[in-house]
Every structure is written in C-alpha cells, then in structure tokens.
Short mmCIF file of C-alpha atoms in Angstrom, two decimals:
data_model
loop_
_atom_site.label_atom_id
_atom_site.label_comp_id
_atom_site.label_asym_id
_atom_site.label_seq_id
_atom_site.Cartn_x
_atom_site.Cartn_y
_atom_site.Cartn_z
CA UNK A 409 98.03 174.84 44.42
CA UNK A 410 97.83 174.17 40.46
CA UNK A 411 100.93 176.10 40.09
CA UNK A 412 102.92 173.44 42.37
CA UNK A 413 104.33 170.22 41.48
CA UNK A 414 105.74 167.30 43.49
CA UNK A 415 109.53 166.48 43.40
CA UNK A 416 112.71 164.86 45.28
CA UNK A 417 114.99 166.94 47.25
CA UNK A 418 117.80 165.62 44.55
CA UNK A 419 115.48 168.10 41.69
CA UNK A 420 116.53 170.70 43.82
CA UNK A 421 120.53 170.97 43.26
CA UNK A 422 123.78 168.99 43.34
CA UNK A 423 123.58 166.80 47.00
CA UNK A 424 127.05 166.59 48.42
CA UNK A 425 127.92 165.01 51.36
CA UNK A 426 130.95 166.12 53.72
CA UNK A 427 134.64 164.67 54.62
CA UNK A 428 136.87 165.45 57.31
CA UNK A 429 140.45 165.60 56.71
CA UNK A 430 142.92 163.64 58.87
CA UNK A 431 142.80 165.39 62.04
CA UNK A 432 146.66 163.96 62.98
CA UNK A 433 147.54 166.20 60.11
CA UNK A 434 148.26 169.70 61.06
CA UNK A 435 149.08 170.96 57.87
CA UNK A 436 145.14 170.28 57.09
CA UNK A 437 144.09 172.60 60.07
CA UNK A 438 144.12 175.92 61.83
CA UNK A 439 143.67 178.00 58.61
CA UNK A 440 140.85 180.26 57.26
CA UNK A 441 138.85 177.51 55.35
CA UNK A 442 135.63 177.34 57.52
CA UNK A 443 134.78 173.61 58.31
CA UNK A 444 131.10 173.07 59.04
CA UNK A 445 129.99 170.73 61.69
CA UNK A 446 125.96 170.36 63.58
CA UNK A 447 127.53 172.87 65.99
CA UNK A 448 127.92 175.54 63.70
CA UNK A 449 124.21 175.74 61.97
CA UNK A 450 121.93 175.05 65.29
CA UNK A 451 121.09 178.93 65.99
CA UNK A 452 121.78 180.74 62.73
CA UNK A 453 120.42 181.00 58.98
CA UNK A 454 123.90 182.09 57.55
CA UNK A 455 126.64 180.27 58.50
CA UNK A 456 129.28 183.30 59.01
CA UNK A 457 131.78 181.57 60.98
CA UNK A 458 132.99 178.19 62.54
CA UNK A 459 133.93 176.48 65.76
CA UNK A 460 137.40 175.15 63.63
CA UNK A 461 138.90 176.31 60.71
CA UNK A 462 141.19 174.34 57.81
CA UNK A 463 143.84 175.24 55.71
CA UNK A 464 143.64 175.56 51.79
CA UNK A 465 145.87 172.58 52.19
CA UNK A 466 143.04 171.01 54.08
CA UNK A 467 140.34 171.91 51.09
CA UNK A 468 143.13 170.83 48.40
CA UNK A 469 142.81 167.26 50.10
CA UNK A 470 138.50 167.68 50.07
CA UNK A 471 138.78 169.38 47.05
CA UNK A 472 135.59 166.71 45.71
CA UNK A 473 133.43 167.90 48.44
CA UNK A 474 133.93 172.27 48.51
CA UNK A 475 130.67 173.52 48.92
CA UNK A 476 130.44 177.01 47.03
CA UNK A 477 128.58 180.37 48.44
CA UNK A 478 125.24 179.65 49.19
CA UNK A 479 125.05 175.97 49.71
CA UNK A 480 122.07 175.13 52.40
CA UNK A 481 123.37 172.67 54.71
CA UNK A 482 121.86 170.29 56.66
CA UNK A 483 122.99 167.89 59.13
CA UNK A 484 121.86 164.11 58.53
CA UNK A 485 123.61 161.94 61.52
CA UNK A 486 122.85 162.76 65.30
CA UNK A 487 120.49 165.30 65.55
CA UNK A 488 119.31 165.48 62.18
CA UNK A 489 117.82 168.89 60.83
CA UNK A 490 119.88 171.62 61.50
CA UNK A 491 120.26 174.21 58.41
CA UNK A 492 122.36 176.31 57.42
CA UNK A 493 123.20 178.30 54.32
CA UNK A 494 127.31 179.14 53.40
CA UNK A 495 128.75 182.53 53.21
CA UNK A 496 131.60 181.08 51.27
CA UNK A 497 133.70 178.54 49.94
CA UNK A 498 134.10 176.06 52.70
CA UNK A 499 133.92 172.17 53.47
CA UNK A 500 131.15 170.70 55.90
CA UNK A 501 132.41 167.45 57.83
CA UNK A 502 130.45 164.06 57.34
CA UNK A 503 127.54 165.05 58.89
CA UNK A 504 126.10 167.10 56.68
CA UNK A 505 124.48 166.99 53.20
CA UNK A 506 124.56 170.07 50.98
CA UNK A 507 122.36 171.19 48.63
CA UNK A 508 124.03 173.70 45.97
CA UNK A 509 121.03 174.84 44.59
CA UNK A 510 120.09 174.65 40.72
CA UNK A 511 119.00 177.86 38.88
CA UNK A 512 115.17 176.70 38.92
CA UNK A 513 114.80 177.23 42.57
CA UNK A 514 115.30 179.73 44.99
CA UNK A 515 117.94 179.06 47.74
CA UNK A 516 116.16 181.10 50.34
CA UNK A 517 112.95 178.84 49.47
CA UNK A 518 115.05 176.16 49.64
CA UNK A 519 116.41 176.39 53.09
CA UNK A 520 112.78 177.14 54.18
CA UNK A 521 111.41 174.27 52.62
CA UNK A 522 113.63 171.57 54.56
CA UNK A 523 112.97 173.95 57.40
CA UNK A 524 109.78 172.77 57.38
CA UNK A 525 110.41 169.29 57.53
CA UNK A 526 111.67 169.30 60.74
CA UNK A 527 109.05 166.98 61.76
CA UNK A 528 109.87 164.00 59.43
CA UNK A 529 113.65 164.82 60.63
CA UNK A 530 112.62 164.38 63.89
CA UNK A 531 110.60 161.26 63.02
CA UNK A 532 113.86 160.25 61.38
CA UNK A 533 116.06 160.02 64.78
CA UNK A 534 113.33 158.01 66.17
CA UNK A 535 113.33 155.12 63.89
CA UNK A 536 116.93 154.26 65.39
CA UNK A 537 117.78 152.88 68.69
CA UNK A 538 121.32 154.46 68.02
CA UNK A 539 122.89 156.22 66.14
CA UNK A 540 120.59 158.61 64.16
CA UNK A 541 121.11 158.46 60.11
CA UNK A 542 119.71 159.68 56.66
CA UNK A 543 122.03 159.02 54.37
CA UNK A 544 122.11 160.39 50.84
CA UNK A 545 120.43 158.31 49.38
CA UNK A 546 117.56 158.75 51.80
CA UNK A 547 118.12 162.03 52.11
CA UNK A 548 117.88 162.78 48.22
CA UNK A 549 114.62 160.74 47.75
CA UNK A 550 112.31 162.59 50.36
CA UNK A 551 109.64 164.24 48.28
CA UNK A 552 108.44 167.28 48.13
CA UNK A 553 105.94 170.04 46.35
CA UNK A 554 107.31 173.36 45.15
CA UNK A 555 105.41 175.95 43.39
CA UNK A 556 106.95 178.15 40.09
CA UNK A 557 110.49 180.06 41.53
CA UNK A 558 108.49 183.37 41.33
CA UNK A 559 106.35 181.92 44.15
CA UNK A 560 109.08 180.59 45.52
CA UNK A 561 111.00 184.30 45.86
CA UNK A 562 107.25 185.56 47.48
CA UNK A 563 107.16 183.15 49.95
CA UNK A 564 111.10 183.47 51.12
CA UNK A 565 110.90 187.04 51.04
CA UNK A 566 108.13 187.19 54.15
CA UNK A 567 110.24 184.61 55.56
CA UNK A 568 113.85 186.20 55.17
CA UNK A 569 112.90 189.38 56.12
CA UNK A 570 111.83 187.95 60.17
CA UNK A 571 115.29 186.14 59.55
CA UNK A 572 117.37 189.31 58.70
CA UNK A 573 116.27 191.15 62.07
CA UNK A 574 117.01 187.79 64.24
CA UNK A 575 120.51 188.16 62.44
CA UNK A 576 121.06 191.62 63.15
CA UNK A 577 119.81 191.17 66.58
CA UNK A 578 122.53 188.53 67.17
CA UNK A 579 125.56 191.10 65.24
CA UNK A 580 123.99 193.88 67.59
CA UNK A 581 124.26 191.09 70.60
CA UNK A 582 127.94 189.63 69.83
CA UNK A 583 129.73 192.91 69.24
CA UNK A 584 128.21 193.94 72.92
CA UNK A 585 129.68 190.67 74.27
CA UNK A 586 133.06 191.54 72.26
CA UNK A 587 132.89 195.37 73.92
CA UNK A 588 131.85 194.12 77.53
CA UNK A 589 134.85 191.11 77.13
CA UNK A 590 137.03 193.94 75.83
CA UNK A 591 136.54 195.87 79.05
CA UNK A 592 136.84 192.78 81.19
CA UNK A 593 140.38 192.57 79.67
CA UNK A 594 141.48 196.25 80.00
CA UNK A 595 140.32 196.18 83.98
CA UNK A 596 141.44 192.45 84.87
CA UNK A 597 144.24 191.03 82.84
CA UNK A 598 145.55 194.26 81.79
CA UNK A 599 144.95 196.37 84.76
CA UNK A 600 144.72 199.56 82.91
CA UNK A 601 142.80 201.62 85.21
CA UNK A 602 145.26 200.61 87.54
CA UNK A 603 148.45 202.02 86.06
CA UNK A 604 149.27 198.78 84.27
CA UNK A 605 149.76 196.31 87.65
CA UNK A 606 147.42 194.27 90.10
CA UNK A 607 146.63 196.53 92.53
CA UNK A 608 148.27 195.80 95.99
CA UNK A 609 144.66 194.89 97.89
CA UNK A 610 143.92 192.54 95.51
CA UNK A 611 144.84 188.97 95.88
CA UNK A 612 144.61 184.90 94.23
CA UNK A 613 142.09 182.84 95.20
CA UNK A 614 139.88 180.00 94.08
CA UNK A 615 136.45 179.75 91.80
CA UNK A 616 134.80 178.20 95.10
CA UNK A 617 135.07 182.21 96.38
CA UNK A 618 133.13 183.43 93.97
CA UNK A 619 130.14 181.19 92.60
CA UNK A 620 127.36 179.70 94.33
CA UNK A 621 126.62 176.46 92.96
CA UNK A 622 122.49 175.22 92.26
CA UNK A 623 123.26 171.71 90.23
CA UNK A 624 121.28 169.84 93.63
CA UNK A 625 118.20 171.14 92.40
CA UNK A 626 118.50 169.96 88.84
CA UNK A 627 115.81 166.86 87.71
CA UNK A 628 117.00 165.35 84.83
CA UNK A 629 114.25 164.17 82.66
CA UNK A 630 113.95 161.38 80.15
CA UNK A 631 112.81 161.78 76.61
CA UNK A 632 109.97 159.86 77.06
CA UNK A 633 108.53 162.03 80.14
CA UNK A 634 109.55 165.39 77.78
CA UNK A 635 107.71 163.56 75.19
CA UNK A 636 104.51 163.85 77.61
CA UNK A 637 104.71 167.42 78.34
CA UNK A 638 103.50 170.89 76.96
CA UNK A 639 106.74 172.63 75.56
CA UNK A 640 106.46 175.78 77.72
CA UNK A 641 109.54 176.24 79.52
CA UNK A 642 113.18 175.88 77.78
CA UNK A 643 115.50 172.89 78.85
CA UNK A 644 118.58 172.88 78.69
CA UNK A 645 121.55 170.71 78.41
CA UNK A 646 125.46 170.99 78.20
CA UNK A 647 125.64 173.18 75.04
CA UNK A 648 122.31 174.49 74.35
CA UNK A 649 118.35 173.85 74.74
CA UNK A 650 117.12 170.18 73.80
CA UNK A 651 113.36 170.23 74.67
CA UNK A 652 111.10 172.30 76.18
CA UNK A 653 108.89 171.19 79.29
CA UNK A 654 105.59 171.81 81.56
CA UNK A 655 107.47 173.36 84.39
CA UNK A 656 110.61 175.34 85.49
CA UNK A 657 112.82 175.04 88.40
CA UNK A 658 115.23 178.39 87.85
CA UNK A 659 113.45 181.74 87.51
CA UNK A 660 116.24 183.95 87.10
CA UNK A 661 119.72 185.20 85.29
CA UNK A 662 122.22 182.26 85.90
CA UNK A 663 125.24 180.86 84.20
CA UNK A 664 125.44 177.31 82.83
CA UNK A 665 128.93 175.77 82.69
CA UNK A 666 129.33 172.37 80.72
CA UNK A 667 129.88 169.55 83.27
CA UNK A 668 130.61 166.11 81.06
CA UNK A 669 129.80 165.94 77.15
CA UNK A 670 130.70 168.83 75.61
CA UNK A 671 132.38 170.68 77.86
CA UNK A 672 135.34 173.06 76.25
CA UNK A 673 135.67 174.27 73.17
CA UNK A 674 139.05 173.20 70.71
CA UNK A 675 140.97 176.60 72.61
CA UNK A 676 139.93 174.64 76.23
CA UNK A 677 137.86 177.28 77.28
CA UNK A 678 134.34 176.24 78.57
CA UNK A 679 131.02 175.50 77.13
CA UNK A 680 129.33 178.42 78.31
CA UNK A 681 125.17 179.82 78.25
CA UNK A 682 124.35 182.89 80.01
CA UNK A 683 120.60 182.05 80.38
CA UNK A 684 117.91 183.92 82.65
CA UNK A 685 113.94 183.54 82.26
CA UNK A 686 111.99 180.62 83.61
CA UNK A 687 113.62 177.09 82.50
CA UNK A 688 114.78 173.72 83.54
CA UNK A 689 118.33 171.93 83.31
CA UNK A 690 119.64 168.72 82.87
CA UNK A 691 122.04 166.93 84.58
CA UNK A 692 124.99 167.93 82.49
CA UNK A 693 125.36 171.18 82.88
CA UNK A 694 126.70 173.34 86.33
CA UNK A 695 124.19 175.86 87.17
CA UNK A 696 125.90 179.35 88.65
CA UNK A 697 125.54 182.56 90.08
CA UNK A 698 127.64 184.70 91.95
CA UNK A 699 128.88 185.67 95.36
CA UNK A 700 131.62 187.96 97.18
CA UNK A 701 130.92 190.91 94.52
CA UNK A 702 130.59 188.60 91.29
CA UNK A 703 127.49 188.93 88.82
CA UNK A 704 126.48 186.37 86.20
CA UNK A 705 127.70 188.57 83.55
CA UNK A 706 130.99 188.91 84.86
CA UNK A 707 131.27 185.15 86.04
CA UNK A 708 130.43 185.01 81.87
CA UNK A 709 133.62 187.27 81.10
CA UNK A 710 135.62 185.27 83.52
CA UNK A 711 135.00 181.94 81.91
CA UNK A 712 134.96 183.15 78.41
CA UNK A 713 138.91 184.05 78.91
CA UNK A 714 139.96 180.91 81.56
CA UNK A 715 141.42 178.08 80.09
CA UNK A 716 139.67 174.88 81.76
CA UNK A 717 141.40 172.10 79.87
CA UNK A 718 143.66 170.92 82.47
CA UNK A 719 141.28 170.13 84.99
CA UNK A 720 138.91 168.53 82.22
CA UNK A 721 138.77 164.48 82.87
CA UNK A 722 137.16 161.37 81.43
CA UNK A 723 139.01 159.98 77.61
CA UNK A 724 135.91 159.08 76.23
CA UNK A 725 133.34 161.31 78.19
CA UNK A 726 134.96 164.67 79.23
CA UNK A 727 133.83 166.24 82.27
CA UNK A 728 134.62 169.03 84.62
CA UNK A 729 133.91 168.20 88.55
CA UNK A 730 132.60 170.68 91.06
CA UNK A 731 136.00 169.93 92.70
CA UNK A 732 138.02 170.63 89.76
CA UNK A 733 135.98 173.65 88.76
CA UNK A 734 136.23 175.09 92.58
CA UNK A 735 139.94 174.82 92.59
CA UNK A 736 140.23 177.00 89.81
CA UNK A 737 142.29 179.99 90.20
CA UNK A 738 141.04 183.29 89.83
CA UNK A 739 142.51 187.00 90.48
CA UNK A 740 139.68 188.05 93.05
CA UNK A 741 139.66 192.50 93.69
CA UNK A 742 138.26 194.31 95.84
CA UNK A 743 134.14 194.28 95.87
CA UNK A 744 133.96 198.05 95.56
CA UNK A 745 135.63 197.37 92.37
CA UNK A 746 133.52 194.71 91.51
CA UNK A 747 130.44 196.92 91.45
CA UNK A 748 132.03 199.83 89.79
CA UNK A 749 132.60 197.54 87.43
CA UNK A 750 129.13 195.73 87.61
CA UNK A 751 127.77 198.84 86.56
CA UNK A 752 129.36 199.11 83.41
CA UNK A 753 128.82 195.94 81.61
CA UNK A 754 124.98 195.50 83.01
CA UNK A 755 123.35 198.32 80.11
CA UNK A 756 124.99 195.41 77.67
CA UNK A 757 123.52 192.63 78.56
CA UNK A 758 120.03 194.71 79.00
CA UNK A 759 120.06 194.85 75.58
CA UNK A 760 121.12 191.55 74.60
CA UNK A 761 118.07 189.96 76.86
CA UNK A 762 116.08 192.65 74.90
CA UNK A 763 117.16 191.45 71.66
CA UNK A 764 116.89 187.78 72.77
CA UNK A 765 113.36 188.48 73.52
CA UNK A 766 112.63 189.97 70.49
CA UNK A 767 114.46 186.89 68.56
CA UNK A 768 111.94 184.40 70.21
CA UNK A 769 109.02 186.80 69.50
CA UNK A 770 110.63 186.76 65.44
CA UNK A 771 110.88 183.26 65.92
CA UNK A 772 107.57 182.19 67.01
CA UNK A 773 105.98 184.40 64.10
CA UNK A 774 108.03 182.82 61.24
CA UNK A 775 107.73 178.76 62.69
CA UNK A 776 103.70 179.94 62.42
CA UNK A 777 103.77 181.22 59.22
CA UNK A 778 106.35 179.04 57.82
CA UNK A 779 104.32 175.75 57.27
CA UNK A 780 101.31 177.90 56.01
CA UNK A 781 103.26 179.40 52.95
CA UNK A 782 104.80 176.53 52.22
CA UNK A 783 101.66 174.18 51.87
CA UNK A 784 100.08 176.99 49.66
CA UNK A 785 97.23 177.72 52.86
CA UNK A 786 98.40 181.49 52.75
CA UNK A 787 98.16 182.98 49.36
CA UNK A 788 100.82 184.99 48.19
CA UNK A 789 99.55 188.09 46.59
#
C-alpha cells in the first residue's frame, strides 16, 4: 500500500454535471446526439446507446456540458450510483456527474473505483427522507486512495476483461432478440409465409385471450422488511430488479409488464422484462404467461411491437389497468401456427438464459474481487 496515496474524486478529472434542454423544443430532440439519463447506465459498463436521442441543435444549446469519449458517468439524484462510461460525444441530463478523466489515471480504474463505492452511495440515499442528492460539490470531495496508474492499468485489466464477456454476452443476447423480433414481424404483421395477407382462419381478438394473469399472488414488501432479509432471490419492480430477498413466490419463465410508474417507453410501447428463475415482484409490475397457444417469448415479441399509450392513465402517475391491458387488441392465428412458430424462436432465448446465467456467474466473480484489488488486499503481480 506505500505506492497509494489518498485523494478527492475532483484529482481525478474535470467533474461536469448535466442539463436538459427544453423538452417543448423539438428542434432540440429526436436526433443522433445520445442523451444520458439513470436509465441508460443501470445494466451496462459502456454506454452504447440511449432511451432518447438530441439533435446537434440540442448539444449547440448544452454545448458547456458535452461530455467527450470516455467520460465515466454516474448518476447523483434518485438512485445514486449507477456508472457508466461514454462511447462518444454526448450530453448526460441533470442527474448525472461526469468525470472526464485526467491523463494521471486510468479511466477503466476509474469507473471501478466509484464502482466500489456503492456502499457510501447507498448510504447516501438514506440520509434523505426524499429526494436522494449528492451534489457536486459533495460529490467532488469524497476521498479516496489510488495507487501509481501502472497499478491502476493491472487492477482494471482483471476487472475489464470479466466486463468484456458480460458485454459480448449481452451483443450475442440483443441481436437474438432483434432476429427472433425480426421473425415475429415477417410471420405476424407481414404475413410472409402466408403469401403476403392474414390468413382467412385467423381472426381479432383481445389480450384477455391470450395471457393468464398472476399479479394476486404478488406481496409487496417494504424497504425496511428487504432491509432484514438475506439477498437470495431477485425482486423486481416496474423496470428492473430493486432488492433481492429471503424467499420467492414465481419459479418459472414469466413476463413482467409495467403496471403504474414507468410503464412505456417515449415510442408508447411497454416496459417490458422477460424474467424466469426463482424471484419475487412488487406491486407495480403485471406478472404474465400465456394461454390459447401463446408462450412468454412470444407474448415478449407481441408487446415489444404494440403500442400501449392510449390505454395508459394517471397525469402524474402513469399506469396501465388489467382492464385496459385485457382490452387490447391482438391478431390471434391458429394454435397449430402458434407452435410451429413456438419452435422457432425457443433455441433463442435458450441461449440468452444461457448467457444471462453466465453474466450473473461474471458478475458475482468481479463484485468479489473488485473491493479486494482496489483496497490493495490482492497483490497485483
């Protein structure tokens, strides 16, 4: 530990905090600037693309807060902790504080190193009854101990190299999703096995024909009881997993739906996670499977190309009903059909469980070894 020395998180680089441009404005928006929000760097190292986009209009107006290639991001109101390192120029919304990284450090060690204060981050959303902040200020002054950048470059090597498979795992995973969604399209909007037309014994029906719904057996659970319990089993809320807890209720593939929160994305089509294991759910989230010839994975397809936002309700809180959701209309074939199909798209989604299990596996080794190498208990050699 000789060769390390103690420091603020403003030694590292430049700290710049993000803007959003006037969202009224359209001439700001719908262009290929990414914009950077929490959403965007909760599941991924590199940040390679973005829930919305701006226009170079959009970063003309920010132009004091463009974060270059290779700025590590992380978000500082709400949930605060999420990382994220840029792929190119882009701007990152009020949320976040940058770090562009100075020549003496390594921006690989970098993004490790506030990866492994996601405890104090944590400790940070406590201290507030609402809103969670760390502002800049706060945010520049946390201290820290870094060792020489040659270290540095050891230590983020081990690391990045457990973080280059997860991301090729997930590449591998979303161009299967993009082939299966492809052939969704070609039998089911398109109809091109079927000479270009709906076949004649096919009909219109409604969503209620086709999913069973299991959001009765969902317990919602409090932070304080989560607090209480071993972190065994994932739980899950509208958009993603928020805790983990001491026992499951679903053992099995099902589809989650957003029910109030987050619930669509900026297109209107739903919040979807296509989830199967042992794991809990909280209240705001549908929980489905399928009936009448309809698997999960194709109930996935379905939603991933239906436009939900005019049955969406609520100003402030959106929400989609069971009613609303039920009423939806769907083109509904013949089953025979439906398992040809079936057939087809389940050797995908084999292999995107099988690279989701080996992501948690990749995962579990680099949260153990990540504190280790970066208090200097594992030598580097």
């Amino acid at each position: 530990m000789l060769e390390w020395k103690e420091c603020t998180i403003a030694d590292l680089g430049q700290i710049i905090t993000g803007r959003t441009p006037p969202t009224k404005n359209n001439k700001y928006w719908n262009g290929s600037v990414m914009f950077v929000t929490p959403k965007d760097i909760q599941s991924t190292k590199h940040i390679f693309h973005t829930e919305r986009y701006i226009s170079e209009l959009g970063k003309l107006k920010m132009s004091g807060c463009v974060l270059p290639k290779n700025a590590v991001c992380v978000s500082c109101i709400g949930n605060i902790g999420y990382l994220g390192i840029t792929t190119q120029e882009c701007i990152s919304n009020q949320q976040i504080n940058s770090i562009i990284v100075n020549e003496n450090n390594d921006i690989d060690y970098v993004y490790y190193l506030l990866k492994s204060l996601w405890v104090y981050f944590k400790h940070c959303e406590g201290q507030s009854t609402a809103l969670s902040i760390l502002n800049k200020t706060q945010f520049s002054q946390i201290k820290v101990k870094i060792p020489t950048v040659k270290i540095q470059k050891k230590i983020a090597s081990i690391l990045s190299a457990l973080d280059d498979k997860i991301e090729l795992n997930n590449k591998i995973n979303k161009n299967l999703e993009e082939q299966a969604q492809a052939i969704f399209k070609s039998w089911f909007v398109d109809f091109e096995p079927f000479g270009g037309v709906m076949p004649d014994n096919w009909r219109m029906g409604k969503v209620s024909e086709i999913i069973e719904l299991h959001d009765s057996k969902r317990v919602p659970l409090s932070g304080n009881e989560r607090d209480k319990m071993a972190k065994n089993y994932p739980y899950y809320g509208a958009t993603s997993i928020i805790d983990y807890v001491d026992n499951y209720l679903f053992d099995g593939i099902y589809l989650l739906l957003g029910e109030d929160g987050t619930v669509i994305n900026s297109k209107g089509f739903p919040i979807l996670q296509y989830v199967y294991g042992k794991f809990c759910v909280n209240n705001h989230a549908h929980i489905i499977t399928g009936k009448s010839g309809y698997s999960v994975e194709m109930l996935y397809l379905l939603f991933n190309i239906t436009n939900v936002r005019h049955i969406v309700t609520g100003a402030v809180q959106q929400r989609i009903s069971q009613i609303h959701l039920k009423n939806v209309s769907v083109i509904i074939p013949q089953e025979n059909i439906l398992k040809d199909f079936d057939k087809i798209i389940q050797p995908f989604f084999a292999v995107i469980r099988k690279n989701r299990d080996e992501n948690q596996r990749l995962s579990a080794i680099r949260d153990t070894l990540l504190p280790q190498l970066l208090n200097g208990k594992i030598e580097i050699p």
